[in-house]
Coordinates of C-alpha atoms and ligand atoms in Angstrom, one line a residue:
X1 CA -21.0 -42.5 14.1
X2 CA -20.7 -39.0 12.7
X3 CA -17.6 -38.3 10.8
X4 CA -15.0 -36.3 12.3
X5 CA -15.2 -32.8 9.4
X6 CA -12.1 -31.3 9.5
X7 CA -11.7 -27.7 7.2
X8 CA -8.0 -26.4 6.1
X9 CA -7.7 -22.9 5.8
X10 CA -5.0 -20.8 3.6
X11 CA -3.4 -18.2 5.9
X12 CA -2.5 -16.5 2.8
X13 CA -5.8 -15.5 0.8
X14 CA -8.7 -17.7 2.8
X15 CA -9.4 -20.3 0.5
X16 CA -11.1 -23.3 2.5
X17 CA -10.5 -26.8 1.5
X18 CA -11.7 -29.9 3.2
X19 CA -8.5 -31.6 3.1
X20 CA -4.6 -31.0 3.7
X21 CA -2.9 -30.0 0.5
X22 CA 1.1 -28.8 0.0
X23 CA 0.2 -26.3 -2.3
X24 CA -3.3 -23.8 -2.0
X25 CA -4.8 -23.9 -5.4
X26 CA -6.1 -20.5 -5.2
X27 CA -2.9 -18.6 -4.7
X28 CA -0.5 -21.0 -5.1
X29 CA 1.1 -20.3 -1.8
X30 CA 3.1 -23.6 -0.4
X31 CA 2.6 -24.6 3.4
X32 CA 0.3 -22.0 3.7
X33 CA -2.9 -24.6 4.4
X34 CA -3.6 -25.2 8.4
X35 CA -6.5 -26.6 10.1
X36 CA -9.5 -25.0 11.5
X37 CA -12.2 -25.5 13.2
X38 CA -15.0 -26.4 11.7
X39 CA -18.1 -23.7 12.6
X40 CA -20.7 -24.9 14.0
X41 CA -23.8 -24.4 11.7
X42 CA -27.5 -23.8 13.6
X43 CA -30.4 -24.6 11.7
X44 CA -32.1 -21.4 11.2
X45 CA -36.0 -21.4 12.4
X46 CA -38.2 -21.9 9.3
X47 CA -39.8 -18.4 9.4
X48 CA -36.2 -16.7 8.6
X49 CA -37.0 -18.6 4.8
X50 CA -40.6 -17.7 4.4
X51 CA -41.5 -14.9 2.0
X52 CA -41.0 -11.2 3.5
X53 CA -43.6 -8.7 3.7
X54 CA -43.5 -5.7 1.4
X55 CA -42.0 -4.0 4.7
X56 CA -39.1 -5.5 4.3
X57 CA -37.7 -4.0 1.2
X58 CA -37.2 -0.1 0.2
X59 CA -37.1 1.6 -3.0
X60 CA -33.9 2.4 -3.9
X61 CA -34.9 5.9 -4.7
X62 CA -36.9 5.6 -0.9
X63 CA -33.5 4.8 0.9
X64 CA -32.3 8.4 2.9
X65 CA -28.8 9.0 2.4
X66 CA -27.1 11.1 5.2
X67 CA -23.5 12.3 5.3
X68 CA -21.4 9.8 7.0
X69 CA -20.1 11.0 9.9
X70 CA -16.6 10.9 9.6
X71 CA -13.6 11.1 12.4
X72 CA -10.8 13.2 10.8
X73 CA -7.9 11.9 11.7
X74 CA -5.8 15.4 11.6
X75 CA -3.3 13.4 9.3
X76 CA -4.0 15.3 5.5
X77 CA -2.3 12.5 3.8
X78 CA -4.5 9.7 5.8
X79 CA -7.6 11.7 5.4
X80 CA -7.1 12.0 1.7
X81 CA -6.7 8.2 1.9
X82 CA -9.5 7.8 3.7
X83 CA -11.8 9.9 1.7
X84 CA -12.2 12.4 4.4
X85 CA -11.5 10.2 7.5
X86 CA -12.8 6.8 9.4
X87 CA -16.3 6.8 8.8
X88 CA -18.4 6.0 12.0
X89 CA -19.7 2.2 13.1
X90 CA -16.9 1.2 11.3
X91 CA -13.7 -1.1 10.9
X92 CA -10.4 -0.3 9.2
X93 CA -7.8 -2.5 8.6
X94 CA -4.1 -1.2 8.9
X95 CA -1.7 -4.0 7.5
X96 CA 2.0 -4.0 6.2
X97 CA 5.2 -5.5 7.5
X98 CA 6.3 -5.6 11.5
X99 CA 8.3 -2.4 11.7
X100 CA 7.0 -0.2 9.1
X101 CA 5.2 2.1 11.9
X102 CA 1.3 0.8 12.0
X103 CA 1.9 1.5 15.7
X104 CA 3.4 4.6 15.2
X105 CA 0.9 6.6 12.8
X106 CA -1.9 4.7 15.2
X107 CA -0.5 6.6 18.1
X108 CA -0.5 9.7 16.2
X109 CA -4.1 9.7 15.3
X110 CA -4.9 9.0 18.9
X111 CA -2.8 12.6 19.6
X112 CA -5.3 14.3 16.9
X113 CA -8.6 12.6 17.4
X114 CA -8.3 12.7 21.2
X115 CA -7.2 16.3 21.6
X116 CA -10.5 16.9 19.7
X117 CA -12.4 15.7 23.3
X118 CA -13.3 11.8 21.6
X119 CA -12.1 8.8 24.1
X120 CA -10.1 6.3 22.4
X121 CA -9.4 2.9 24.0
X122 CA -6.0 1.4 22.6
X123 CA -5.6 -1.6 23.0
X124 CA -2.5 -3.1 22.7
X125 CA -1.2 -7.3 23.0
X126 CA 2.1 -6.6 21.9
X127 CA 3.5 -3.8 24.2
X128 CA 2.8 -3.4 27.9
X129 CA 1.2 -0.1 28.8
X130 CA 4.8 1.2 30.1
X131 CA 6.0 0.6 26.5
X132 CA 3.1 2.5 25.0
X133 CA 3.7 5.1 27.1
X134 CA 7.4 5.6 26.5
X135 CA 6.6 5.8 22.4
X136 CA 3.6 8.4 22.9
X137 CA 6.3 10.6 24.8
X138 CA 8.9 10.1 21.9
X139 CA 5.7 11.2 19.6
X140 CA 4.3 14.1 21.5
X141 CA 1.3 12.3 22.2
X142 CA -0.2 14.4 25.6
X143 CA -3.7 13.9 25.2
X144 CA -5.8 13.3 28.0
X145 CA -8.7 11.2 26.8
X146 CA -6.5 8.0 25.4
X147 CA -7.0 4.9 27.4
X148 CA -4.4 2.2 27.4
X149 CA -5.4 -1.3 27.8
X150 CA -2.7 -4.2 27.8
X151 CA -4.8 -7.2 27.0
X152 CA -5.0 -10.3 24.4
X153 CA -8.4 -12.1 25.5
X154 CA -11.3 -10.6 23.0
X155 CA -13.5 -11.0 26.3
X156 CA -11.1 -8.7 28.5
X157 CA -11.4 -6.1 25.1
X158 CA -15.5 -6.4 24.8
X159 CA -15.7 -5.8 28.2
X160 CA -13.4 -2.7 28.7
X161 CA -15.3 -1.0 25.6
X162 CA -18.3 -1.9 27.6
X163 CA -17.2 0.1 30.4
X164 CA -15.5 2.9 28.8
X165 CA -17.7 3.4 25.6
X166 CA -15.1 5.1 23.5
X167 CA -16.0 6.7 20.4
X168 CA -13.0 5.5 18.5
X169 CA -11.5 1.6 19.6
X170 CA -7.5 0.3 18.6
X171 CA -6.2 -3.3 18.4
X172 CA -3.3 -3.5 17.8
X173 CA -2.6 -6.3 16.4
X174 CA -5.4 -8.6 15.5
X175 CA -2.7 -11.6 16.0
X176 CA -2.5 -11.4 19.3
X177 CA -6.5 -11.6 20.3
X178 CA -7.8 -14.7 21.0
X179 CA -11.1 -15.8 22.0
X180 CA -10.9 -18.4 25.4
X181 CA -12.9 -21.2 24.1
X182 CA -11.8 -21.8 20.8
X183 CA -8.2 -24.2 20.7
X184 CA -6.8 -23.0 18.2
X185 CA -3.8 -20.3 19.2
X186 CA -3.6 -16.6 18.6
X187 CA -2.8 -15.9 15.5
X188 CA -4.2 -18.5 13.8
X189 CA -6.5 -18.1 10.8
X190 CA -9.8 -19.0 13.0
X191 CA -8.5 -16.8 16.2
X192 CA -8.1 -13.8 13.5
X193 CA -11.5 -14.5 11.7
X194 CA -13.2 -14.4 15.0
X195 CA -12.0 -12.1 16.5
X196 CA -12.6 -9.7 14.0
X197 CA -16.0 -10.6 13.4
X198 CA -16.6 -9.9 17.4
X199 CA -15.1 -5.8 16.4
X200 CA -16.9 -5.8 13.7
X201 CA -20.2 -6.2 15.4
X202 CA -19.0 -4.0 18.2
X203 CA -18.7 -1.4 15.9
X204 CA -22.3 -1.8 14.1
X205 CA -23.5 -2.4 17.6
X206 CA -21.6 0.2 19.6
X207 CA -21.2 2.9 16.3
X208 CA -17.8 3.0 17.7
X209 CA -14.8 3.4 15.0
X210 CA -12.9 0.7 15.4
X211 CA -8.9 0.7 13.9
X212 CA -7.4 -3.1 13.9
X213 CA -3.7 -3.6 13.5
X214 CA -2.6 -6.8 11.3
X215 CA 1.0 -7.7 10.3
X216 CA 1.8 -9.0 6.9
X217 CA 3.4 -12.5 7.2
X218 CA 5.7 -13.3 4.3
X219 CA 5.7 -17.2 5.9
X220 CA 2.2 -17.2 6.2
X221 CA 2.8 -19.5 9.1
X222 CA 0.5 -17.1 10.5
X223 CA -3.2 -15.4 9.1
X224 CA -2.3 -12.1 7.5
X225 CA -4.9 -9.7 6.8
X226 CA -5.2 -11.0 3.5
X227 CA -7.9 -13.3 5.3
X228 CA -9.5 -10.5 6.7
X229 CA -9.9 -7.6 3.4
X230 CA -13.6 -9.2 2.8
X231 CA -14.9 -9.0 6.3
X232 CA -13.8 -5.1 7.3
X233 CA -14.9 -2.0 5.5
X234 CA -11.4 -0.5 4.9
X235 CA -8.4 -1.9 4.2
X236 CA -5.2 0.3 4.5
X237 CA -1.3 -1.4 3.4
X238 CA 1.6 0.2 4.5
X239 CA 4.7 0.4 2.4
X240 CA 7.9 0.6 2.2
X241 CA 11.3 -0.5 3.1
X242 CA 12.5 -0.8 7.1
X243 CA 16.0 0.6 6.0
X244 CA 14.6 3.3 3.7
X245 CA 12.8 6.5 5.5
X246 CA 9.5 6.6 2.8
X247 CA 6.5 5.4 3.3
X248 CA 3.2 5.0 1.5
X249 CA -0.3 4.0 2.8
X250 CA -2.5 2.6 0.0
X251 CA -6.2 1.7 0.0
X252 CA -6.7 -1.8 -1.4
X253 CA -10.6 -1.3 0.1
X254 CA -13.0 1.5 1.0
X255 CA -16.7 0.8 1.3
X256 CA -17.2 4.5 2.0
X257 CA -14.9 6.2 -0.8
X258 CA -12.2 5.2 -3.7
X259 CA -9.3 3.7 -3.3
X260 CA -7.4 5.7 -6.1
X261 CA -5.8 7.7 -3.4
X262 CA -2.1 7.6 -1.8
X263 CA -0.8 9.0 1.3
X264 CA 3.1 9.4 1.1
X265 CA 5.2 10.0 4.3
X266 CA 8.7 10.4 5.6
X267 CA 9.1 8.0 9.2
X268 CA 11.0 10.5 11.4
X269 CA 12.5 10.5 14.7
X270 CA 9.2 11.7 16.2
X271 CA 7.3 10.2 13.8
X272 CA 5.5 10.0 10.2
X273 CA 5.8 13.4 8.8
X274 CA 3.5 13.6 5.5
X275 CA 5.5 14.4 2.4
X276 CA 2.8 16.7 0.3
X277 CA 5.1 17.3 -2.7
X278 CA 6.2 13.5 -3.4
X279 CA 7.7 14.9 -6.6
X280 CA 10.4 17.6 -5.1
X281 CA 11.0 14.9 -2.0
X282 CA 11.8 12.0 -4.4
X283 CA 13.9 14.7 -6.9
X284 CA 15.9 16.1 -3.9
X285 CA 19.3 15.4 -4.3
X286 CA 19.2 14.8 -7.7
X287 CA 22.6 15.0 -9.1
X288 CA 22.7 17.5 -12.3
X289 CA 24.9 16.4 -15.4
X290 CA 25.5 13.0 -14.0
X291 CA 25.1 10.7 -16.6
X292 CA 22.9 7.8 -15.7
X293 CA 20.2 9.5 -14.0
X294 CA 17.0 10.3 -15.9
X295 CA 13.4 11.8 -14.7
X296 CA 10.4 10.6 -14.8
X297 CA 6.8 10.4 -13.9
X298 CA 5.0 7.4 -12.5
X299 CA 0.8 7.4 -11.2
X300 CA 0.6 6.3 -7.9
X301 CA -3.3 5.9 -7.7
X302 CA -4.5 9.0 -9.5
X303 CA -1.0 11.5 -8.0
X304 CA 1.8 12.0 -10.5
X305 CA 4.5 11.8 -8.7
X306 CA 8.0 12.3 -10.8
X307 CA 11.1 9.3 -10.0
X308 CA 14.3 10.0 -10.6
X309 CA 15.6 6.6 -12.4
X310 CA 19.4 5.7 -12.3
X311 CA 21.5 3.4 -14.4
X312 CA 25.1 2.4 -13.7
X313 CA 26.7 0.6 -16.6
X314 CA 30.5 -0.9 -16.2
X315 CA 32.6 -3.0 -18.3
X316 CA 32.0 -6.5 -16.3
X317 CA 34.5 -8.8 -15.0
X318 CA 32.9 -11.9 -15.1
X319 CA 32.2 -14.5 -17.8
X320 CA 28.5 -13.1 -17.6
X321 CA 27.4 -9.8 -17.6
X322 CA 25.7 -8.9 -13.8
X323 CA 22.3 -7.5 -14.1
X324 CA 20.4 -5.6 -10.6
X325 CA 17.2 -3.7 -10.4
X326 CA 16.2 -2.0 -7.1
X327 CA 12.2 -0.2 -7.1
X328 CA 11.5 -2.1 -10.3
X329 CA 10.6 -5.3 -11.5
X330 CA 14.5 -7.4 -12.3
X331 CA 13.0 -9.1 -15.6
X332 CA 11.1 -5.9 -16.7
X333 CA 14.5 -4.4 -16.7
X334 CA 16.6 -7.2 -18.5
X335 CA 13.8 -7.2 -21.3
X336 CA 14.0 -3.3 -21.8
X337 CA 18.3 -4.0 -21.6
X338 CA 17.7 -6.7 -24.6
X339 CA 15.2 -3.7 -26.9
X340 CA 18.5 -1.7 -26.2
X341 CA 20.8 -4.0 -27.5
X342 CA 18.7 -5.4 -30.4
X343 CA 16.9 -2.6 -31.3
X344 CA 19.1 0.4 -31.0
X345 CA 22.3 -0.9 -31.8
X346 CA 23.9 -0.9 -28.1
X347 CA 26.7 -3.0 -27.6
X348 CA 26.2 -3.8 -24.1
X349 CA 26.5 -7.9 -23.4
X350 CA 29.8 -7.2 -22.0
X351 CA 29.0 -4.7 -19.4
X352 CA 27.2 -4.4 -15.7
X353 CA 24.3 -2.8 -15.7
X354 CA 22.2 -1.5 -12.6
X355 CA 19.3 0.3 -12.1
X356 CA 17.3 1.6 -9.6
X357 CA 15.0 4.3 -8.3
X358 CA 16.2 7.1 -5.6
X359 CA 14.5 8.0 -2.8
X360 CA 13.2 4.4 -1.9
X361 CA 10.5 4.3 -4.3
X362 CA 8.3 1.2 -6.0
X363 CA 8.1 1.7 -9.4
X364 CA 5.6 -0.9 -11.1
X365 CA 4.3 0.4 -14.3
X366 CA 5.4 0.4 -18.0
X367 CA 5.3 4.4 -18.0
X368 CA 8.6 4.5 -16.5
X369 CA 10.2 1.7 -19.5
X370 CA 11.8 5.1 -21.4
X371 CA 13.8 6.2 -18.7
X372 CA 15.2 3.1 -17.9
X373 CA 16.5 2.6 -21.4
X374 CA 17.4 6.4 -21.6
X375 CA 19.4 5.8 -17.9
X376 CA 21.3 3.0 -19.1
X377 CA 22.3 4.2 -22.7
X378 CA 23.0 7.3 -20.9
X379 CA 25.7 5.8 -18.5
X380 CA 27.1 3.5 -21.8
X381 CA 28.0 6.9 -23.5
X382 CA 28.9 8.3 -20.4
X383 CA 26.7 11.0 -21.4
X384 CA 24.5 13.2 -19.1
X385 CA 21.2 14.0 -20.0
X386 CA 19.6 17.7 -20.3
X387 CA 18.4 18.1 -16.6
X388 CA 15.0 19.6 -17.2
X389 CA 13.5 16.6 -19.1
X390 CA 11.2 14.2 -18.2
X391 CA 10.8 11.0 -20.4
X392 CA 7.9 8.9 -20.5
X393 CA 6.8 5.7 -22.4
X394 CA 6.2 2.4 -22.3
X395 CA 8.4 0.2 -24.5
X396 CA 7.4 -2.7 -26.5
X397 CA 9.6 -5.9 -27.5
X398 CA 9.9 -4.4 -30.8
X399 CA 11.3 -1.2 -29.7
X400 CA 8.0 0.6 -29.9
X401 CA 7.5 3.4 -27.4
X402 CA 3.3 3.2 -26.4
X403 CA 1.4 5.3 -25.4
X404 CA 1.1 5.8 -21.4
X405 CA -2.2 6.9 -19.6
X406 CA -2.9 10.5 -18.1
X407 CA -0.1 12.0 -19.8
X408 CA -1.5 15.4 -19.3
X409 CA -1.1 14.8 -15.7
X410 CA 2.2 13.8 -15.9
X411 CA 3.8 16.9 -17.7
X412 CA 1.2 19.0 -15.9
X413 CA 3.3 17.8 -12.8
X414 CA 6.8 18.2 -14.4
X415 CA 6.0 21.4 -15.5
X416 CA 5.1 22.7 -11.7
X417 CA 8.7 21.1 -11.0
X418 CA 10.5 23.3 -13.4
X419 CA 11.1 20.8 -16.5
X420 CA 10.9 22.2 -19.6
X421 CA 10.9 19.4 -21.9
X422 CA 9.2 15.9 -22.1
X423 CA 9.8 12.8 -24.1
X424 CA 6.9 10.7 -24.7
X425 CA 5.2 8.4 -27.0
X426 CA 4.4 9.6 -30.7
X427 CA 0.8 8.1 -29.5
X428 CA 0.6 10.8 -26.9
X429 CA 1.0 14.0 -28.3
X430 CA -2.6 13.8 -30.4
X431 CA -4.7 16.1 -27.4
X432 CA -1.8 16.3 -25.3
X433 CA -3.5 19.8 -24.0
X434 CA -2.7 22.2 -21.5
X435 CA 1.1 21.5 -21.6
X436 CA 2.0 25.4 -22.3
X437 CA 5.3 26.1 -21.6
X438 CA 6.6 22.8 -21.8
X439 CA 8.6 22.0 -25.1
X440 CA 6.9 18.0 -25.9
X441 CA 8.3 15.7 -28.4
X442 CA 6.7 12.7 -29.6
X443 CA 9.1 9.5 -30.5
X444 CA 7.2 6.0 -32.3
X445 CA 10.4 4.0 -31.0
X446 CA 13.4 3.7 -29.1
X447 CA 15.9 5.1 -31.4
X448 CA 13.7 8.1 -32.0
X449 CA 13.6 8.4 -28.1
X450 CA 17.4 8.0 -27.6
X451 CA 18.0 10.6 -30.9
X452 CA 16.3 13.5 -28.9
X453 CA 17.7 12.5 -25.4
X454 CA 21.3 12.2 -26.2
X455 CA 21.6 15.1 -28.7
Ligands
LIG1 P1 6.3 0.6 14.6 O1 5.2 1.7 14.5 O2 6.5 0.1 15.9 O3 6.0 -0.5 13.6 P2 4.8 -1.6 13.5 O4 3.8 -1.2 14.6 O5 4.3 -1.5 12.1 O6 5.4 -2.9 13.8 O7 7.6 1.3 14.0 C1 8.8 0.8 14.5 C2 9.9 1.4 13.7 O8 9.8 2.8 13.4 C3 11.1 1.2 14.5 O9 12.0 0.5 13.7 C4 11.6 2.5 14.9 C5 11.0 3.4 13.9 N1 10.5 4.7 14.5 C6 11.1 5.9 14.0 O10 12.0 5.9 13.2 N2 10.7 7.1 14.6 C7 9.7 7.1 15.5 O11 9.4 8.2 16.0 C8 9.1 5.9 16.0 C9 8.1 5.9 17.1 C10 9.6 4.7 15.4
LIG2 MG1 3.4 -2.3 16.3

C-alpha cells in the first residue's frame, strides 16, 4: 500500500517540510507549521525533456523590448512606487496589517483608473457590496465603470472576469478565496497558494492587471503574503500604526522597476492624502528651544526625509532606571544611552530616559544614533539645542561617530528646509559637495559631537 505523504507548510515564510515541527527552521517562527495538501505531481510526456530546436531559444540581443504598458494609478506617491504604475498582465501584491487602509487606497485607484474609461471588477470576500458602496461614497468614488462583486469561491471570480473582461481585476483579500475542491479552509497556506496561482494566470492569460489584497498575520495562524512575494510580480507593504495618521507604502518586489522608492501618506477622513514633502510634515509642530528635541535625517529608500528625534530624561523613582524607545529599535537606544554614560562623562544611571520619533515615524538606521545621544544629553542639561541644526552619524561602542551614506543628500534636504548647520561624522566631510550655504562640521566622536551641539 502506498504511503499516506503528508507536507507541512510555514504560514510565515513557505518553507515545506515533510513532517510536523514546533519550531520552522527557516524563520524560526513557533506554531507557524500546518498541513497541506500534497500536489498532485503528473508525469510530464517524454517529448517536454527531449532537446529543443534552435527555435526555441532567442538571442538576447534578438529579444524586442517594448515599453510596458502601464496603468497610472492617478496616486503620484503610488506611481512613484510603482515605477510609473501597474504594469499590464500583471499581479501586485498589497499587504500590511487589517486596518491600515489596503481597502481604502484600492478604492481610490478604482476612482482614478476608472474615470479614465478602464472597467475594473472589485472583488471583495470581506464586505458585502452595500458596504463597499457606503466607503466609495465617504471617498468620492463616482465612477461609472467599477463593478462590485461580493464573492469568495475562485470559480464564482474566474467566471465573472470571464463575463465582464475588465482591464484591471481587485481581490480583496486573497484570505477569503477558496477553491471548492480542495479541503483545506480559506485562508490556509494551500487555499492562498492556489488561488493566487489561478490570478496569476488570469492575468498572463487575460493581460488583465490584477491587484490582490493580503493581510499580514502576526499569529501566523493564517498564510500571510509572506508565502506569496515569490509567485506575484509586485509586492507592496503598507505601514504604519492604526492609532497614528502616517502611512508608508514600500516595495519589497518589483519585477518591472526598483524597489528603492517610498510613497508616504496621511489616512484622512476621506482618505489617503499623499504627503509630498515628508520632511516639513514630520517637522510640523516642532517645538523651538525645547530641550530634548533634535533634527535629523534618515533615507527611506533613496528619499531623505528629516525626523525630529525627542528625548525626555527625569530623575527616576524606582530602584532601576526606566528606559522607552518609540520609532526606534529599544536596545539600539540603551547601547547609544551606555556610549553616553561611558564615553562622555554623563551621569545618567539614576534617571528615566525616553525617546522617540514625532510624527509616527520608523526609524531603523544607525544615521539617526547622533541625535539620539544629542536628544537625551540635551534633556540631562536641560539645554535646548540651536533649532536650525541637523545632526547625523552613526555611533560606535567606542564613542566613534561613522560615517553615514548619501550624506550629500541629507544636508541637500536640510538645506531646502531652512537648516543652516549640520553635525556629521569627521568621515563625511572629505567630498561633502554641494552643501553651499550650509555651515558643516565634522566630529571623530561623541564628545566632539556634544562640544559643538551644546555650545
Ligand atoms: P481599511 O482600508 O478598511 O483597511 P484594510 O483594508 O487595510 O483592512 O481602513 C480602515 C481604517 O481606515 C479604519 O480604521 C478607518 C480608517 N479610515 C479613515 O480614517 N478614513 C477614511 O476615509 C476611510 C475610508 C477609512
Ligand atoms: Mg480591507
Amino acid at each position: 500500500m502506498a504511503k499516506q505523504r503528508h507536507l507541512y507548510v510555514c504560514s510565515a515564510c513557505g518553507y515545506e517540510t515533510s513532517g510536523w515541527l514546533g519550531k520552522c527552521p527557516s524563520c524560526g517562527a513557533f506554531g507557524t507549521l500546518e498541513e497541506s495538501e500534497v500536489p498532485t505531481v503528473q508525469a510530464r510526456p517524454a517529448a517536454q525533456t527531449l532537446p529543443r530546436g534552435p527555435e526555441a531559444f532567442a538571442a538576447l540581443r534578438d529579444v524586442a523590448v517594448t515599453d510596458d504598458t502601464r496603468l497610472r494609478t492617478g496616486i503620484g506617491e503610488l506611481d512613484r512606487v510603482l515605477c510609473g504604475g501597474i504594469v499590464e498582465g500583471s499581479l501586485v501584491l498589497i499587504g500590511g496589517d487589517p486596518g491600515i487602509g489596503k481597502s481604502t487606497i484600492i478604492l481610490q485607484i478604482c476612482q482614478n483608473i476608472g474615470q479614465k474609461g478602464n472597467k475594473i471588477l472589485y472583488v471583495s470576500g470581506e464586505e458585502s457590496v452595500r458596504q463597499v458602496k457606503l466607503r466609495a461614497e465617504r471617498l468620492g468614488v463616482t465612477t461609472g465603470n467599477l463593478l462590485l462583486l461580493s464573492e469568495t469561491s475562485l470559480e464564482g471570480v474566474e467566471q465573472a472576469v470571464r463575463q465582464s473582461s475588465p482591464r484591471m481585476l481587485i481581490v480583496d483579500s486573497i484570505q477569503t478565496i477558496y477553491r471548492a475542491e480542495m479541503a483545506s479552509a480559506p485562508g490556509s497556506v494551500t487555499q492562498v497558494r492556489e488561488c493566487t496561482a489561478a490570478f496569476i494566470r488570469l492575468a498572463k492569460g487575460l493581460n488583465i492587471s490584477v491587484i490582490i489584497v493580503g493581510h499580514v498575520t502576526k499569529e501566523g495562524a493564517i498564510a500571510g503574503p509572506r508565502v506569496l512575494e515569490h509567485m506575484v510580480d509586485t509586492v507592496l507593504y503598507f505601514e504604519g500604526e492604526r492609532g497614528e495618521s502616517y502611512r508608508l507604502i514600500r516595495a519589497v518586489k518589483n519585477r518591472f522597476g526598483g524597489t528603492n522608492e517610498i510613497g508616504v501618506f496621511e489616512m484622512r477622513e476621506n482618505g489617503l492624502a499623499e504627503i509630498t514633502n515628508p520632511s516639513e510634515y514630520m517637522l510640523a509642530g516642532r517645538p523651538i528651544n525645547a530641550s530634548g528635541s533634535v533634527v535629523t535625517c534618515t533615507v527611506e529608500g533613496t528619499r531623505p526625509i528629516l525626523a525630529e528625534v525627542q528625548a525626555l530624561v527625569a530623575p527616576t523613582g524606582f530602584g532601576m532606571p526606566r528606559r522607552m524607545a518609540s520609532g526606534m529599535d529599544f536596545n539600539r537606544v540603551i547601547m547609544l544611552i551606555a556610549v553616553l554614560e561611558k564615553k562622555a562623562g554623563f551621569q545618567i544611571a539614576g534617571y528615566d530616559s525616553y525617546v522617540n520619533v514625532a510624527g509616527g515615524m520608523k526609524i531603523s538606521e544607525p544615521a539617526a544614533d547622533a541625535a539620539v545621544v544629542a536628544a537625551v544629553a540635551s534633556s540631562f542639561k536641560n539645554k535646548a539645542l540651536e533649532p536650525h541644526t541637523v545632526i547625523l552619524g552613526e555611533i560606535g561602542l567606542a564613542g566613534e561617530m561613522r560615517a553615514v551614506t548619501m550624506a550629500e543628500r541629507r544636508v541637500a534636504e536640510a538645506r531646502k528646509l531652512g537648516f543652516t548647520q549640520c553635525v556629521l561624522p569627521q568621515a563625511n566631510l572629505k567630498g561633502l559637495r554641494g552643501v553651499e550655504g550650509v555651515r558643516v562640521f565634522g566630529a571623530a566622536n561623541v564628545r566632539e559631537m556634544l562640544q559643538v551641539v551644546m555650545m
